[in-house]
Structure formats: C-alpha cells, structure tokens
XYZ file of C-alpha atoms in Angstrom:
258
model
C -80.326 1.231 51.789
C -77.506 2.336 49.575
C -75.333 0.039 47.510
C -72.371 1.057 49.672
C -74.331 0.025 52.741
C -75.005 -3.367 51.254
C -71.302 -3.810 50.609
C -70.313 -2.694 54.101
C -72.764 -5.164 55.630
C -70.754 -7.926 54.000
C -73.573 -9.187 51.770
C -72.599 -11.123 48.699
C -74.825 -9.286 46.226
C -75.901 -5.833 45.183
C -79.583 -4.992 44.787
C -80.218 -3.440 41.371
C -82.963 -1.278 42.889
C -80.259 0.665 44.750
C -78.930 1.808 41.382
C -82.242 3.130 40.118
C -83.605 0.004 38.466
C -87.389 0.248 38.714
C -90.446 -1.297 37.058
C -91.762 2.269 36.807
C -88.848 3.396 34.637
C -89.343 3.469 30.847
C -85.771 2.186 30.378
C -83.538 0.415 32.927
C -80.649 -0.390 30.603
C -78.123 2.100 32.018
C -79.148 1.589 35.655
C -78.929 -2.200 35.472
C -75.577 -2.026 33.702
C -74.343 0.364 36.413
C -75.290 -2.162 39.106
C -73.436 -4.965 37.294
C -70.352 -2.821 36.692
C -70.317 -1.661 40.331
C -70.500 -5.253 41.576
C -67.561 -6.215 39.411
C -65.519 -3.205 40.567
C -66.163 -4.033 44.227
C -65.484 -7.746 43.887
C -69.110 -8.709 44.560
C -70.185 -11.770 42.636
C -73.954 -11.293 42.324
C -76.563 -8.742 41.313
C -80.166 -9.212 42.440
C -83.218 -7.866 40.595
C -86.268 -8.175 42.882
C -89.521 -9.444 41.405
C -92.250 -6.852 40.929
C -95.848 -6.603 39.813
C -94.763 -4.873 36.602
C -91.928 -5.747 34.272
C -88.602 -3.941 34.022
C -87.944 -2.469 30.577
C -84.536 -2.385 28.885
C -84.956 -0.499 25.628
C -81.519 0.921 24.857
C -79.617 -2.295 24.116
C -78.373 -5.479 25.703
C -77.043 -5.897 29.241
C -73.446 -7.132 29.557
C -72.705 -9.582 32.378
C -69.043 -9.950 33.336
C -67.115 -13.162 33.989
C -67.440 -14.794 37.391
C -70.783 -13.093 38.060
C -74.352 -14.118 38.807
C -77.454 -12.191 37.771
C -80.564 -13.432 39.540
C -84.175 -12.513 40.124
C -86.922 -13.400 42.527
C -88.077 -16.971 41.956
C -91.878 -17.140 41.748
C -94.395 -19.354 39.956
C -92.657 -20.788 36.912
C -94.129 -18.749 34.076
C -93.612 -15.410 32.355
C -95.287 -13.551 35.231
C -93.746 -15.318 38.215
C -90.028 -14.661 37.993
C -88.436 -11.216 37.707
C -89.705 -9.987 34.357
C -87.520 -8.010 31.957
C -88.957 -6.721 28.673
C -86.041 -6.330 26.271
C -87.520 -3.975 23.705
C -84.042 -3.004 22.570
C -84.128 -6.359 20.701
C -81.221 -7.970 22.582
C -81.308 -9.421 26.100
C -78.214 -10.356 28.122
C -74.708 -10.652 26.677
C -71.935 -12.655 28.359
C -68.642 -11.883 26.546
C -66.547 -14.191 28.754
C -68.379 -17.220 30.088
C -65.993 -18.038 32.940
C -68.207 -19.162 35.854
C -71.342 -17.177 34.965
C -74.850 -17.884 36.300
C -78.188 -16.395 35.197
C -81.277 -17.508 37.112
C -84.795 -16.519 38.022
C -85.408 -14.146 35.115
C -88.250 -13.950 32.586
C -86.849 -12.326 29.451
C -89.236 -11.233 26.698
C -88.089 -9.640 23.455
C -89.935 -7.846 20.700
C -88.822 -10.046 17.764
C -87.734 -6.930 15.900
C -84.261 -8.388 15.232
C -84.094 -11.978 13.967
C -80.385 -12.224 14.859
C -80.849 -11.115 18.480
C -80.562 -13.538 21.373
C -82.362 -13.573 24.694
C -79.048 -14.693 26.219
C -75.863 -14.612 24.121
C -72.783 -16.330 25.536
C -69.267 -16.031 24.143
C -65.876 -17.197 25.352
C -62.483 -15.567 24.975
C -60.533 -18.158 27.019
C -61.389 -21.654 25.708
C -60.749 -24.618 28.011
C -59.822 -22.426 30.979
C -60.599 -24.335 34.226
C -64.039 -23.411 35.560
C -65.108 -21.884 32.270
C -68.808 -22.294 31.585
C -72.254 -20.779 31.961
C -75.336 -21.914 33.911
C -78.854 -20.710 33.049
C -81.500 -21.792 35.570
C -85.189 -21.131 36.256
C -85.558 -18.727 33.341
C -88.359 -17.974 30.905
C -87.098 -16.767 27.491
C -89.511 -15.777 24.722
C -89.886 -13.649 21.561
C -86.295 -13.073 20.462
C -84.660 -14.114 17.200
C -82.937 -16.919 19.125
C -83.531 -17.925 22.735
C -79.912 -18.747 23.635
C -76.882 -18.189 21.371
C -73.544 -19.727 22.337
C -70.130 -18.922 20.818
C -67.600 -21.558 21.946
C -68.134 -21.797 25.709
C -66.607 -24.998 27.070
C -69.685 -25.895 29.127
C -73.318 -24.829 28.974
C -75.979 -25.962 31.462
C -79.602 -24.927 30.874
C -81.862 -26.189 33.653
C -85.561 -25.808 34.475
C -86.214 -23.189 31.796
C -89.040 -22.512 29.370
C -87.788 -21.326 25.972
C -90.267 -20.756 23.156
C -91.883 -18.313 20.731
C -88.667 -17.252 18.975
C -88.384 -16.208 15.348
C -85.641 -18.725 14.557
C -85.067 -21.306 17.310
C -84.568 -21.678 21.075
C -80.868 -22.586 20.611
C -78.104 -21.577 18.207
C -74.833 -23.408 18.923
C -71.695 -21.969 17.320
C -68.013 -22.824 17.450
C -66.391 -25.467 19.643
C -68.500 -26.503 22.648
C -67.437 -29.434 24.808
C -70.727 -29.999 26.651
C -74.213 -28.566 26.266
C -76.652 -30.008 28.816
C -80.340 -29.102 28.562
C -82.306 -30.597 31.428
C -85.830 -30.311 32.858
C -86.807 -27.694 30.265
C -89.896 -26.970 28.200
C -88.905 -26.196 24.615
C -90.853 -25.341 21.484
C -89.504 -24.798 17.997
C -89.485 -21.520 16.148
C -92.631 -20.244 14.510
C -90.745 -19.430 11.302
C -87.109 -20.422 10.835
C -85.457 -18.278 8.165
C -83.264 -21.054 6.772
C -82.959 -22.812 3.442
C -83.195 -26.425 4.660
C -86.196 -28.318 3.344
C -88.755 -28.815 6.076
C -86.859 -26.735 8.620
C -89.879 -24.698 9.618
C -89.592 -24.753 13.390
C -86.454 -26.380 14.830
C -85.479 -26.409 18.499
C -81.678 -26.492 18.053
C -79.559 -25.172 15.187
C -75.813 -25.799 15.002
C -74.020 -23.247 12.835
C -71.694 -23.911 9.922
C -68.218 -24.676 11.240
C -69.565 -25.653 14.659
C -68.410 -28.614 16.715
C -70.849 -29.341 19.550
C -69.045 -32.355 20.938
C -71.776 -33.431 23.345
C -75.351 -32.128 23.416
C -77.412 -33.850 26.111
C -81.181 -33.307 26.247
C -82.764 -34.947 29.285
C -86.068 -34.857 31.160
C -87.447 -32.218 28.766
C -90.856 -31.530 27.255
C -90.357 -30.773 23.557
C -93.128 -29.626 21.271
C -93.559 -28.037 17.848
C -90.114 -28.908 16.587
C -89.993 -30.246 13.024
C -87.185 -30.981 12.662
C -85.876 -31.079 16.219
C -82.428 -29.967 15.076
C -80.857 -28.439 11.970
C -77.288 -29.732 11.920
C -74.468 -27.839 10.243
C -70.755 -28.235 10.893
C -69.086 -31.477 11.982
C -68.671 -33.496 15.144
C -72.099 -32.647 16.596
C -73.294 -35.457 18.886
C -76.732 -35.603 20.504
C -77.921 -37.755 23.416
C -81.570 -37.936 24.550
C -82.722 -39.198 27.927
C -86.288 -39.376 29.256
C -87.623 -36.554 27.068
C -91.133 -36.290 25.668
C -91.461 -35.277 22.013
C -94.819 -33.921 20.907
C -96.443 -33.097 17.590
C -93.967 -32.209 14.832
C -90.955 -33.053 16.968
C -91.722 -36.722 16.378
C -91.886 -36.358 12.602
C -89.619 -37.850 9.962
C -87.491 -34.679 9.854
C -86.022 -35.234 13.288
C -82.615 -33.976 12.105
C -81.675 -32.235 8.869
C-alpha cells in the first residue's frame, strides 16, 4: 500500500519500501532519506526497512535520522545476513545530528573502509542535558567503517546486543561530554590497524578523543577480543566500569589502557 495509506490506517511507522527503497536498487540513499523525512513531517515516530534476501545499497552518502525517531529493520538470526542489511558504499552510514530520544535497531551496516574518519553510526547532540536526550542502538551488526560508532556529546548512549568489529580504527570513538555510555551484551573486536601515534595502540576497542569527558563508560556482559589495548584514553574525567565481560587474546595484555 501507499505511505499515505499506512498513515491513514493509524500505524505508528512508515515502510521504507513504499518510498522506493529496494534491494534491487543500485542506490537507496535518496529513497530512504525521503521515507525518514516524510515520517518526521507527518509526526510518525518510526521507519521500518524490511529484511530481504539481498542487501540494500546506499552509495550517495550517509542517511540522516531526525530527533525523536526510530529506524528499525527485520530482526533475524544475529549475524551480518540475518538482520536488514545495508551496504554503505558511500563510506558513511547513519548520522543522528540531534540525539533526543533516537533508536536504531535490527540493522546490519557494512561499510567499504574507504574513509577512515567515517562512522557506521555517528551521533551528535545540539541540546546537552535536555530531558530524554539520548540514543539507543540495539540488535545491530556494524562492520568495515573507519569507526563503528562515533559520539559527539550525547548525554546518554546505550548499545545493546550488537556485534561491532572489522573497523579501520576502532568500534567506538567517544568525543565531548558524555554522561553515560553503556555497552551491554555486545561482541566487540578491536581495529585491524589503528592510525594513532600511541605506542602499542594497534587495535583498540574504545578511543576517547582529546578534550573528551566520558563521565561513565560501563561495559557489561560483553565478549571482547583482539583489543590491545582495550582503550586509548585522551581527555580527562573518563571513567570505565567492567562487569561480567570476557576479554580474549590481546585484550588481556599489559596495554589494557594507554
């Protein structure tokens, strides 16, 4: 049915397929952005991208997700082929310029590693400490970007039940002032080649940027491999808490933090 029909039926989401998003299209960037923009204009909180046998390609640039919105896919077997797959050959993945009450779930994002500064999901915040401000990333598979997730001063970040690995630099880059970053029930692996100057920082899992203040980073119930060191710490006031997480291989080395 049409997008208008979905709205008139009183459903709480728009189906991206109704805006021309298709696994058979060589580039879904404009169509997917049109679905997101239409949902925002109509006061609909969510956009759904159905799972498909083939991946959806977005080659013309990153997708912008507006505040108060949810972008979700079909939840399948938890791997790169089970959830709704999006191949982001435009280097960037999803951009959230205002992280007020944003959710991304059920997506498998794969980049091309052509841009070492690109993020699979990049989250910013223009209204610090606003009530309800924060982003939730659930049931996602993120691989082959410069960074898996980049955050610029959101008050709260929750990353749950995700697999984040294979990136050129690291799964996480934390920037600015962040009150709480909670990473739970995730599988994480360090970068294959971190382009930093720190001695031994060959494949970290988390990097905090210069001038950052990550007040509370909680890593719990995670499987962490190939991270030596686990974190490269820049800035001040960065506090880490670990609960019930399994460190493998290099992640248990002497360069746990640098």
